[in-house]
mmCIF file of C-alpha atoms in Angstrom:
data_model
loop_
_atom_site.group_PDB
_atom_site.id
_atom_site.type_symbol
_atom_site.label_atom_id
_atom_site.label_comp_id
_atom_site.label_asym_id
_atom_site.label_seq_id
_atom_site.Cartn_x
_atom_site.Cartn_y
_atom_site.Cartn_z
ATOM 1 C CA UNK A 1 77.837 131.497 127.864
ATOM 2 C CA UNK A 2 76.940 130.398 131.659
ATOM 3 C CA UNK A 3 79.520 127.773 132.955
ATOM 4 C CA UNK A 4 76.457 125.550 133.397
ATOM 5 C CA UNK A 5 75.025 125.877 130.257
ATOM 6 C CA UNK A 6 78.245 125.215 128.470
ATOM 7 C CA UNK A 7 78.750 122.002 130.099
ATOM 8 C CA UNK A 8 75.522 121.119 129.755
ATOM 9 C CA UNK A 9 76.195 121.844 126.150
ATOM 10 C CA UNK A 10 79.590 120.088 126.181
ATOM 11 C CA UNK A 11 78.012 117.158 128.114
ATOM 12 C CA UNK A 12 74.845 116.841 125.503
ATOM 13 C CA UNK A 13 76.794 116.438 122.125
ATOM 14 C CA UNK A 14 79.414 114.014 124.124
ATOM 15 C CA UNK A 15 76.483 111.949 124.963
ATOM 16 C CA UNK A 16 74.780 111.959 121.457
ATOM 17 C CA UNK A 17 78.233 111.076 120.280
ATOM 18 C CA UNK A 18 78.581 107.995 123.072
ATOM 19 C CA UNK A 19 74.947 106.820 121.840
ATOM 20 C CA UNK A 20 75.365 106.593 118.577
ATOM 21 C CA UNK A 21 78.650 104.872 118.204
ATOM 22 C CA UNK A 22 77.942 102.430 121.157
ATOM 23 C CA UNK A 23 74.647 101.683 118.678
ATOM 24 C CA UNK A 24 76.979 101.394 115.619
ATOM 25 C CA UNK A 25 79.931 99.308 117.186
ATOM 26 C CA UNK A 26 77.746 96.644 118.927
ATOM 27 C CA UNK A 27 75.176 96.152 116.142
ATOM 28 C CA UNK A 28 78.674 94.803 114.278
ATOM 29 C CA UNK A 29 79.797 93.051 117.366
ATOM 30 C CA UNK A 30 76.431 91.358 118.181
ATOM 31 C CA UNK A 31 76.197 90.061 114.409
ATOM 32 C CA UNK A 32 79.413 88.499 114.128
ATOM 33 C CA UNK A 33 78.910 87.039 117.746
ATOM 34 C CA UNK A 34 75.725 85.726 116.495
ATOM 35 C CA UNK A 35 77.563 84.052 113.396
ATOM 36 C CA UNK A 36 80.038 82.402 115.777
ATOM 37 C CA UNK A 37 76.674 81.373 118.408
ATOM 38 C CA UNK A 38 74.997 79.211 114.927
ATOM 39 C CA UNK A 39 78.165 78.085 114.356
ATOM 40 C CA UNK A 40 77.975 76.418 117.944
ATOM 41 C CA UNK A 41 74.608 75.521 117.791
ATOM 42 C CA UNK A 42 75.392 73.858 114.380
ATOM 43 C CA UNK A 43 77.454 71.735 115.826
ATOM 44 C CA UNK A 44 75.824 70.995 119.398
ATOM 45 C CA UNK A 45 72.667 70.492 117.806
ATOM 46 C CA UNK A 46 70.963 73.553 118.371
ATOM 47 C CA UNK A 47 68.745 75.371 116.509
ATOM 48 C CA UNK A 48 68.552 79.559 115.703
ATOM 49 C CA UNK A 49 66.733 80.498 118.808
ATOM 50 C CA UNK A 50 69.405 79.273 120.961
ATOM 51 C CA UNK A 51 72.264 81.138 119.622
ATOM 52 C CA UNK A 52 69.996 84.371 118.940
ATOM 53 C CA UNK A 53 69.534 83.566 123.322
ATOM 54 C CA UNK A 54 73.148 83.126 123.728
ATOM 55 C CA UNK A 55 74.342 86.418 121.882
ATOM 56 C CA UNK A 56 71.501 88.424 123.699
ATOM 57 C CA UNK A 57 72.838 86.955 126.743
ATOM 58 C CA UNK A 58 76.270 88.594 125.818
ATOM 59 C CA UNK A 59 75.451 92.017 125.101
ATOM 60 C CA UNK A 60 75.652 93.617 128.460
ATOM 61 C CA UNK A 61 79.664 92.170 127.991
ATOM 62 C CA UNK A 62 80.008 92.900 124.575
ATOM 63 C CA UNK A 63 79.410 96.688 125.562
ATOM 64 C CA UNK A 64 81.032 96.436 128.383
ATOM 65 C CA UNK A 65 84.183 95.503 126.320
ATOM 66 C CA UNK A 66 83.999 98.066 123.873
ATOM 67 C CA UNK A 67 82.846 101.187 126.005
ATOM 68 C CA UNK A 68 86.740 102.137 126.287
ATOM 69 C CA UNK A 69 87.195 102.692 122.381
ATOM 70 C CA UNK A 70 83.541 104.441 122.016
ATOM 71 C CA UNK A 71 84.515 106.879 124.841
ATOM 72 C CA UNK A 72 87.728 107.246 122.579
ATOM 73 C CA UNK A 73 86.186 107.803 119.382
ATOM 74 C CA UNK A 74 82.749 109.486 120.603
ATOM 75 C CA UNK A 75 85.800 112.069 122.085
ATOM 76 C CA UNK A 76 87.351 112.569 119.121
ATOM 77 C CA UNK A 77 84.265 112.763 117.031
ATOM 78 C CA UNK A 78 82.704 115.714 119.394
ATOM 79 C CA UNK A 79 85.843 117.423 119.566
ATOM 80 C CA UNK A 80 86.420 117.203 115.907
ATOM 81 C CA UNK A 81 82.895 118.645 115.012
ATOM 82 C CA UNK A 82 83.927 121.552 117.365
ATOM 83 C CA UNK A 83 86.682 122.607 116.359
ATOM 84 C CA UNK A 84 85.454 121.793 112.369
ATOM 85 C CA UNK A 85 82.363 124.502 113.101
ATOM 86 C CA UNK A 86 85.376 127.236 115.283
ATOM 87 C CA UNK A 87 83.247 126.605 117.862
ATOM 88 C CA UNK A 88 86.578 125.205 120.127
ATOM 89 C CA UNK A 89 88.725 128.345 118.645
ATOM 90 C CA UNK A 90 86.151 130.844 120.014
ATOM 91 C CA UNK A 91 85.818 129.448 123.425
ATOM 92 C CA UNK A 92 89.106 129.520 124.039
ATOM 93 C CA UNK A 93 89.156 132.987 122.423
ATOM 94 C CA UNK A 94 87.127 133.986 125.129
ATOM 95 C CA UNK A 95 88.993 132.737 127.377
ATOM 96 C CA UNK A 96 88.439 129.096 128.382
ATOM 97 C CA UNK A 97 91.100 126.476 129.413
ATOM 98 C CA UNK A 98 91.566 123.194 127.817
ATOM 99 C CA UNK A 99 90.355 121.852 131.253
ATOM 100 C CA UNK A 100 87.066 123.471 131.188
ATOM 101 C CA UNK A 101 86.784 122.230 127.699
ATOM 102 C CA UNK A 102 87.513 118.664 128.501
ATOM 103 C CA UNK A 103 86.121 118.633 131.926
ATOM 104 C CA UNK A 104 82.470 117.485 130.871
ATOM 105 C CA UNK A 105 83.388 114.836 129.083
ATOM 106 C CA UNK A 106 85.990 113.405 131.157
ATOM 107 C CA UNK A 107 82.713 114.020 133.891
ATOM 108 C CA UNK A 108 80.554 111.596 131.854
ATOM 109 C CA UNK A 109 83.724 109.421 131.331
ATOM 110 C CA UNK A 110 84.143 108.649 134.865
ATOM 111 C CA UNK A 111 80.272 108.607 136.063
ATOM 112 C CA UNK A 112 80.117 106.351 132.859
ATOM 113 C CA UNK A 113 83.102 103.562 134.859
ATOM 114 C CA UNK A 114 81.434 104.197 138.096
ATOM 115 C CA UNK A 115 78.018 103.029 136.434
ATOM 116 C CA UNK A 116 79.932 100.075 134.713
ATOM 117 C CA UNK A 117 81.332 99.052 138.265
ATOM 118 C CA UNK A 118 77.552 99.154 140.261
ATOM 119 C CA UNK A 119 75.037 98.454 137.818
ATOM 120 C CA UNK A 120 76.185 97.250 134.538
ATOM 121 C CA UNK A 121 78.930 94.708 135.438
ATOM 122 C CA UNK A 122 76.950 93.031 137.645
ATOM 123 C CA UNK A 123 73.814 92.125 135.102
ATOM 124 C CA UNK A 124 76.916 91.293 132.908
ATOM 125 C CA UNK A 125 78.403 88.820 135.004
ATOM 126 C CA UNK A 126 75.417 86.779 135.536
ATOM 127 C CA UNK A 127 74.062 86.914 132.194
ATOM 128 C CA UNK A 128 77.667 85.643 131.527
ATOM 129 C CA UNK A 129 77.240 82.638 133.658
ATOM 130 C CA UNK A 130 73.617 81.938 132.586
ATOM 131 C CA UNK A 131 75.005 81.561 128.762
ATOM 132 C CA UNK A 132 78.230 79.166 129.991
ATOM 133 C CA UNK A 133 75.212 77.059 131.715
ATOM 134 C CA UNK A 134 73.492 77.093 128.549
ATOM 135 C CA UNK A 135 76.570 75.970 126.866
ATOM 136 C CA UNK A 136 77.563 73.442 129.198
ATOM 137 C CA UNK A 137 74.114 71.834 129.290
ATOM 138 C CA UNK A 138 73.735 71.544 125.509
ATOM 139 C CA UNK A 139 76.980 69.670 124.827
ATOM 140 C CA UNK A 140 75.520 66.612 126.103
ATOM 141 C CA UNK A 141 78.815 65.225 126.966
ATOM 142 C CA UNK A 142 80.669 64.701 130.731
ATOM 143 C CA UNK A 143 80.623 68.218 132.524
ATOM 144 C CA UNK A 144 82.425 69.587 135.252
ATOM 145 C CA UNK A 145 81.743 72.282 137.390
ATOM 146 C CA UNK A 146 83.638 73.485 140.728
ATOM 147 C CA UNK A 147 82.480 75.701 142.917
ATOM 148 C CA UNK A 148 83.550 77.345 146.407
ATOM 149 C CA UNK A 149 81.529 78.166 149.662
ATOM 150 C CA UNK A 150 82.098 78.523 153.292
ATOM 151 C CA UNK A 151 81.788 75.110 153.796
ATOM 152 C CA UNK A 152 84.885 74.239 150.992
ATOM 153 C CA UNK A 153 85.315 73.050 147.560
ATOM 154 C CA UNK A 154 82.038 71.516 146.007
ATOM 155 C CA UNK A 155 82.778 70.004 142.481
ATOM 156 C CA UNK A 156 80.244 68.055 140.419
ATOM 157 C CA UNK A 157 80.839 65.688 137.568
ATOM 158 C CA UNK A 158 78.140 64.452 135.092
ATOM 159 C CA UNK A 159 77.901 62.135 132.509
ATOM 160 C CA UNK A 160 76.159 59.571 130.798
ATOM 161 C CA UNK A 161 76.413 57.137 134.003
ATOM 162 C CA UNK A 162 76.453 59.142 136.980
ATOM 163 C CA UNK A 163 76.937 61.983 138.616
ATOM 164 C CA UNK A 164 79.664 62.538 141.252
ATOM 165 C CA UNK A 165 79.291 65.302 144.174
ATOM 166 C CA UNK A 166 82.456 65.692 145.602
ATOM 167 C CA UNK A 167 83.180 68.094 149.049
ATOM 168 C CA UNK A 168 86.140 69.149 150.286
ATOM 169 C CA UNK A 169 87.746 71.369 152.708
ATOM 170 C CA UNK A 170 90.554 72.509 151.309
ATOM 171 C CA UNK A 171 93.298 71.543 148.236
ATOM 172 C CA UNK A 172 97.065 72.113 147.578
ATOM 173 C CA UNK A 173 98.993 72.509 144.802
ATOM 174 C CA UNK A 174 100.125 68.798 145.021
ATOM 175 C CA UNK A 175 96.346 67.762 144.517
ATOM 176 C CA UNK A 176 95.730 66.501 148.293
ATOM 177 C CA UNK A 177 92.220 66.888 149.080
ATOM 178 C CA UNK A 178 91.062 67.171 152.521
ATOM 179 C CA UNK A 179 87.893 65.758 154.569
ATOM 180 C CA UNK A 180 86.238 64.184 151.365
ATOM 181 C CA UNK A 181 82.997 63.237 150.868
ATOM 182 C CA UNK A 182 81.972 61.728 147.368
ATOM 183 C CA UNK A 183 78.067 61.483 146.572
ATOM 184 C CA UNK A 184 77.293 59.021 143.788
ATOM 185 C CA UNK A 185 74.158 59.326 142.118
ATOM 186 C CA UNK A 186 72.374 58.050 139.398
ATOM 187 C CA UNK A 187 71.221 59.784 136.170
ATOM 188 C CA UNK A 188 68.158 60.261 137.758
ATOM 189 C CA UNK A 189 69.995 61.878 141.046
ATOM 190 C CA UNK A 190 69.080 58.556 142.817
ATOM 191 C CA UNK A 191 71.948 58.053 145.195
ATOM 192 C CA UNK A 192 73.965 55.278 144.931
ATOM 193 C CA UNK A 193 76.649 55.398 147.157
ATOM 194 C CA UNK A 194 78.501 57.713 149.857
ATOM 195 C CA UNK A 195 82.298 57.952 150.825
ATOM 196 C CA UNK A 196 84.071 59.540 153.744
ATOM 197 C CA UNK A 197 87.857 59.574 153.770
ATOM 198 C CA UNK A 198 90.260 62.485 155.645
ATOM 199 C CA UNK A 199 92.484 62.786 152.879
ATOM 200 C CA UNK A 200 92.469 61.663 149.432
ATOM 201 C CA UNK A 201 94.661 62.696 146.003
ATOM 202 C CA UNK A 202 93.820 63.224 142.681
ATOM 203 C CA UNK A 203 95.800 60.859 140.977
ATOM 204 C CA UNK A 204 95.500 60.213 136.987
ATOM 205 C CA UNK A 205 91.662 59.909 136.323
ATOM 206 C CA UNK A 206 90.908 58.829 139.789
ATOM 207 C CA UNK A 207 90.130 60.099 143.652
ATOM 208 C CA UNK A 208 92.427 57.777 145.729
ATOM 209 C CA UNK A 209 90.760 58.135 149.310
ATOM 210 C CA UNK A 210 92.337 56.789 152.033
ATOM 211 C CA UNK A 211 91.054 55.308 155.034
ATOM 212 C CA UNK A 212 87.663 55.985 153.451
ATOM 213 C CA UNK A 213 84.230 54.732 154.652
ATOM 214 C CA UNK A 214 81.510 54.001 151.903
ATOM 215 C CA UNK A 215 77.393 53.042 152.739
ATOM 216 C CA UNK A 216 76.185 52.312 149.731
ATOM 217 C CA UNK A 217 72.055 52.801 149.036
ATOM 218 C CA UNK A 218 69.894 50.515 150.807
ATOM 219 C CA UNK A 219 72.814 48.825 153.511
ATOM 220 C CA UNK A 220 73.099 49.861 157.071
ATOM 221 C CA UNK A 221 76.453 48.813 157.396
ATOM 222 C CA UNK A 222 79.085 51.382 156.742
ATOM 223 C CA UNK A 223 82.510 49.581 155.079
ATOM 224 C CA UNK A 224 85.900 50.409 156.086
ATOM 225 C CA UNK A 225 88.787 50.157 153.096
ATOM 226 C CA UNK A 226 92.495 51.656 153.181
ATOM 227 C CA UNK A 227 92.308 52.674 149.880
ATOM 228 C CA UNK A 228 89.133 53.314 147.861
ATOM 229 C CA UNK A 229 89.889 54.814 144.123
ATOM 230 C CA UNK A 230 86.884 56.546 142.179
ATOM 231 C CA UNK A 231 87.268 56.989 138.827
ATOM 232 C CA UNK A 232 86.673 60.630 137.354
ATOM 233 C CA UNK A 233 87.648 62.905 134.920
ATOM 234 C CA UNK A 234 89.080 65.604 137.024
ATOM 235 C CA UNK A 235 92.399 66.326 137.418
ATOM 236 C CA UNK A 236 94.136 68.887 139.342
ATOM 237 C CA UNK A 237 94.671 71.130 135.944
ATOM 238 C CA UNK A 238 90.736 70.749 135.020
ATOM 239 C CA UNK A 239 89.809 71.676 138.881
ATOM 240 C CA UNK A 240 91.293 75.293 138.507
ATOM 241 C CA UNK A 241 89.651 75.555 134.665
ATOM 242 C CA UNK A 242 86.924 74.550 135.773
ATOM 243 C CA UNK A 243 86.323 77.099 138.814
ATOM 244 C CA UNK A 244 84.322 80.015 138.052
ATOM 245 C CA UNK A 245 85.698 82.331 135.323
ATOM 246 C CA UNK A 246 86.514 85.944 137.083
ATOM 247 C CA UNK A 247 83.980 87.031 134.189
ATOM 248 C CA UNK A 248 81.020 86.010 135.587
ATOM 249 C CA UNK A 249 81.402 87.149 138.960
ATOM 250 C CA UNK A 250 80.845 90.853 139.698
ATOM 251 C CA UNK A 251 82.788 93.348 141.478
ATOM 252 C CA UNK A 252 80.385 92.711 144.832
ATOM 253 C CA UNK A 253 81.119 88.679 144.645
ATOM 254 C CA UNK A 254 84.658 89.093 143.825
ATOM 255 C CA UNK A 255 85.643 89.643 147.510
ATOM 256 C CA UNK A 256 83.614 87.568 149.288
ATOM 257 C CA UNK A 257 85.476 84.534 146.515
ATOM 258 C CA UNK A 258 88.973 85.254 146.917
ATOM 259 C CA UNK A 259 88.413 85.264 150.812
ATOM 260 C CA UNK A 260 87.213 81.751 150.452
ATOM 261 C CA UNK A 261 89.146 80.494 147.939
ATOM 262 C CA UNK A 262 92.458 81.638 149.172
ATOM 263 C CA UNK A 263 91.474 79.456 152.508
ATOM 264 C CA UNK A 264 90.784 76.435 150.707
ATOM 265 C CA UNK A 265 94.079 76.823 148.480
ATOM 266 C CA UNK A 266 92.491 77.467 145.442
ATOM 267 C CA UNK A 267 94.510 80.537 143.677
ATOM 268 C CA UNK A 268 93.028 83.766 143.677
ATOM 269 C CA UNK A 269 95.507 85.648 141.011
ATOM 270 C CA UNK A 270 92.734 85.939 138.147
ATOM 271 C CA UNK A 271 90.489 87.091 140.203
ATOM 272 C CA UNK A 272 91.807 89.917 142.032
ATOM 273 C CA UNK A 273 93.026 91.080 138.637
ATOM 274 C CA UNK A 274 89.333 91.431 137.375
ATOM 275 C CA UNK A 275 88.810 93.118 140.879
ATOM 276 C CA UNK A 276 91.367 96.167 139.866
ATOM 277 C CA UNK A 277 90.719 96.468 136.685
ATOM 278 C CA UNK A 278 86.613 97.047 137.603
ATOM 279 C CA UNK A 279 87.683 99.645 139.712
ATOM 280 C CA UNK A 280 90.273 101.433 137.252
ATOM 281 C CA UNK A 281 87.386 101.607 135.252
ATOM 282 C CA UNK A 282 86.128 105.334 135.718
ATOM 283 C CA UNK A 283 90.365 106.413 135.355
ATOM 284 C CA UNK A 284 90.418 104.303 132.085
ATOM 285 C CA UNK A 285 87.600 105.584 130.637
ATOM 286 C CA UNK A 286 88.712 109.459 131.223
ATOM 287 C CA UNK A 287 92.083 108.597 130.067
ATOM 288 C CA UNK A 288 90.448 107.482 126.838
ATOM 289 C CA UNK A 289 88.751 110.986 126.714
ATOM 290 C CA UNK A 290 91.769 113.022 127.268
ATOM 291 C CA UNK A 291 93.744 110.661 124.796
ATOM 292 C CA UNK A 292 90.950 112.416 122.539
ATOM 293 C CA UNK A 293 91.433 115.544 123.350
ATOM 294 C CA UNK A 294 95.170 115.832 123.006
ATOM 295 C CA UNK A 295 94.477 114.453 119.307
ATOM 296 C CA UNK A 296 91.477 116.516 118.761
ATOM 297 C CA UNK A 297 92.028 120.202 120.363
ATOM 298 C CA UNK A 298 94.620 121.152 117.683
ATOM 299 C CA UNK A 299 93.606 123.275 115.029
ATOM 300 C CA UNK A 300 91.493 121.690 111.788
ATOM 301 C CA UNK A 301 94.069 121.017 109.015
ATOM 302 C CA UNK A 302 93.246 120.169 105.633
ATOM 303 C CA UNK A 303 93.284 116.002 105.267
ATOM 304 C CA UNK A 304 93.741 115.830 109.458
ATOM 305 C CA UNK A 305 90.913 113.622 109.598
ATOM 306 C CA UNK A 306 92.838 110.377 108.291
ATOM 307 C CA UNK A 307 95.667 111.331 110.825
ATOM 308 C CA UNK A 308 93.444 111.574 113.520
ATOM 309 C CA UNK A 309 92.025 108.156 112.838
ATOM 310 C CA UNK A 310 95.063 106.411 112.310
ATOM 311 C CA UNK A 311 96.284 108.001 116.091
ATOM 312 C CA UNK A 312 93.419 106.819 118.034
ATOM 313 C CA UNK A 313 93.287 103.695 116.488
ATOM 314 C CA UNK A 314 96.771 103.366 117.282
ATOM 315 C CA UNK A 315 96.680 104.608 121.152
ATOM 316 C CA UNK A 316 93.801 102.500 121.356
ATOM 317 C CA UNK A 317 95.734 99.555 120.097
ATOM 318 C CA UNK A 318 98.664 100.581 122.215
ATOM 319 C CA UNK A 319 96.989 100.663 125.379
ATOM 320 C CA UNK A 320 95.354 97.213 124.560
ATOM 321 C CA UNK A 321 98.670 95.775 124.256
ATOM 322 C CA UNK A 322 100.109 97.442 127.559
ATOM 323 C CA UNK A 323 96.905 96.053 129.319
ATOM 324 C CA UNK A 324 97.650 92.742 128.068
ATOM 325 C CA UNK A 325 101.341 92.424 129.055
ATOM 326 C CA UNK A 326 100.682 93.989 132.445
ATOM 327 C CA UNK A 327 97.681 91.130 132.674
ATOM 328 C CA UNK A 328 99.952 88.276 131.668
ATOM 329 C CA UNK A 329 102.959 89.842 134.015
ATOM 330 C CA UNK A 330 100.500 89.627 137.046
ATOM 331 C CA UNK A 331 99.118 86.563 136.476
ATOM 332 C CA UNK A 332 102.906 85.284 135.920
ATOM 333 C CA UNK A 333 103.804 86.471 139.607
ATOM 334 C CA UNK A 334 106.189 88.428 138.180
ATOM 335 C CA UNK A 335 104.317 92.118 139.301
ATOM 336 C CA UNK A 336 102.180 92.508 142.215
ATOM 337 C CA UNK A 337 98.531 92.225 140.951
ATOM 338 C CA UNK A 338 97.134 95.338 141.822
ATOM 339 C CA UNK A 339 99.789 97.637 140.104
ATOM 340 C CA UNK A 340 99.442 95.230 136.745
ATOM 341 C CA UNK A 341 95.665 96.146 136.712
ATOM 342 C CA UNK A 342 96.180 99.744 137.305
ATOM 343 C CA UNK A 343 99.124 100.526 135.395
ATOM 344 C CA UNK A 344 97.295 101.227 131.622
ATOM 345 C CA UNK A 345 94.861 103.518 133.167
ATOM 346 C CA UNK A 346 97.581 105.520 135.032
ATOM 347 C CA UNK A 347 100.253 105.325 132.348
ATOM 348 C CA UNK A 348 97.659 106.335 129.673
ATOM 349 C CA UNK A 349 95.898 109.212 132.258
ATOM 350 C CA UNK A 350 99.568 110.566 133.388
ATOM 351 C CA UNK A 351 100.750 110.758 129.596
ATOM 352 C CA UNK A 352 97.091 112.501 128.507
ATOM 353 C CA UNK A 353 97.057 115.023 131.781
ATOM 354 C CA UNK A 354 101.316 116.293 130.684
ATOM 355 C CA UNK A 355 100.776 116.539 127.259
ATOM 356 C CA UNK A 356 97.568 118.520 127.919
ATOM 357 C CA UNK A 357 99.322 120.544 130.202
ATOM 358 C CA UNK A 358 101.695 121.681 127.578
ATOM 359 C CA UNK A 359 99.287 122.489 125.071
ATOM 360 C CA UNK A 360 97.039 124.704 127.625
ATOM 361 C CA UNK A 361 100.669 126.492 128.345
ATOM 362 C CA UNK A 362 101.497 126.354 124.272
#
């Protein structure tokens, strides 16, 4: 058989394999998510549409989520059928290395991340934001949202009274806010009132300003006051919760944020977290394919099946939880970010690549 035509080959039943469990898994997925949607729209006073809206919304990160396992089991499955029909034992009768064996579907593996990273990720992350909107707006209770530009911080407030449009150019960990302005406006974005100040604090459920300067609608006289306290419900823990979540930004915004937000003081560790891990995508998702393959390319036994299961579904689980400590150990401070993002996709890809290379020596 041609080289080309057996990785074409190779490459085909891999992909039938990919399609048919990524149909499978997030058929599941998408039905419980769409339990736990009417449960929210049960309570927020929605009706079916809007949760069936909200889990359609989610489905580009739903797959996204579980592409790492289907490469993993769609892997094992095509390498299982293989070697179940001697199709594995008389290629490399003839021959072939456990490298030109794995090599097409480690290929689709990483053209698979790299696709993830341009295309797929990005529709993701604003569909993401689109359903959070959705969410937020159908509460019907005081919202906060916080958002960063060139220009600073811009955070809006919103309840039943008013809504406050707050500006400012730049926050530390203390909660000092600098050059303020406040917009008040009615529920009808009529404006009420505007305050300058150079500095103010977030103190308890209020914006101290000091030295602030308000014109309220319809005067022409601006009024001077040493201290001028708005009351609001953000505090300097709800500010950071309430910046964008590094989930709905893709890996083409993600940049551009942490420039901005590291120069207003906002902090950035989250973020450039989600930036790695996007781009260890393509390595993750061939590690999960040689993972596979060292389970898989050993010959059929008798009752292997269960034992192959029970390994993947173990590595799988084990690589989970090492990509959850090294997450929560970069977000801590206590390992640099980049090398907490990266590690499970090199630990996993250097432990695949050395146990492969004994079995191709075996």
């Amino acid at each position: 058989m041609p080289p080309i035509t057996l990785f074409r080959y190779l490459a085909g039943r891999m992909l039938a394999a990919l399609l048919g469990l990524l149909g499978a898994l997030s058929a599941v997925v998408l039905l419980a998510d769409l339990v736990e949607n009417l449960r929210f729209a049960g309570k927020s006073g929605a009706d079916f549409g809007f949760a069936l809206q909200l889990t359609l919304l989610r489905v580009p990160a739903i797959a996204q989520t579980l592409l790492p396992f289907i490469f993993l089991f769609a892997a094992i499955w095509m390498f299982r059928d293989l070697n179940r029909r001697s199709e594995l034992a008389v290629m490399r009768s003839a021959g072939l290395s456990v490298w030109r064996l794995v090599g097409p579907a480690a290929f689709l593996a990483a053209l698979g991340g790299f696709l993830i990273i341009v295309a797929i990720d990005p529709l993701s992350a604003r569909m993401m934001a689109y359903g959070e909107k959705m969410k937020n707006d159908v509460r019907g209770k005081t919202t906060s949202v916080v958002r960063v530009f060139g220009d600073g911080i811009w955070l809006r407030q919103r309840d039943a009274t008013e809504t406050l449009l707050i500006n400012a150019a730049s926050v530390d960990d203390a909660g000092t806010l600098q050059r303020v302005t406040i917009w008040r406006l009615s529920p009808d974005a009529a404006f009420l009132e505007r305050v300058d100040s150079p500095v103010a604090q977030l103190s308890g459920r209020t914006i101290e300003l000091k030295e602030a300067r308000m014109k309220a609608a319809g005067r022409q006289v601006t009024q001077r006051t040493p201290v001028y306290a708005v009351p609001t419900a953000l505090t300097l823990s709800t500010l950071r919760e309430n910046a964008p979540a590094p989930e709905t930004m893709s890996i083409w915004e993600l940049p551009r944020y942490m420039m901005i937000a590291n120069s207003v003081g906002l902090s950035t560790t989250r973020y450039n977290i989600r930036f790695h891990d996007l781009c260890s995508t393509p390595l993750k998702l061939t590690a999960m394919v040689l993972i596979a393959a060292l389970f898989s390319l050993g010959p059929a036994r008798s009752g292997g099946a269960f034992q192959l299961v029970v390994a993947a579904v173990g590595s799988g689980f084990a690589l989970y939880v090492l990509s959850e400590l090294s997450a929560a150990l970069g977000e801590s401070g206590a390992a640099p970010e980049a090398l907490a993002a990266w590690t499970p996709a090199l630990v996993a890809t250097i432990a695949a690549v050395s146990m492969l290379t004994r079995l191709e020596e075996a």
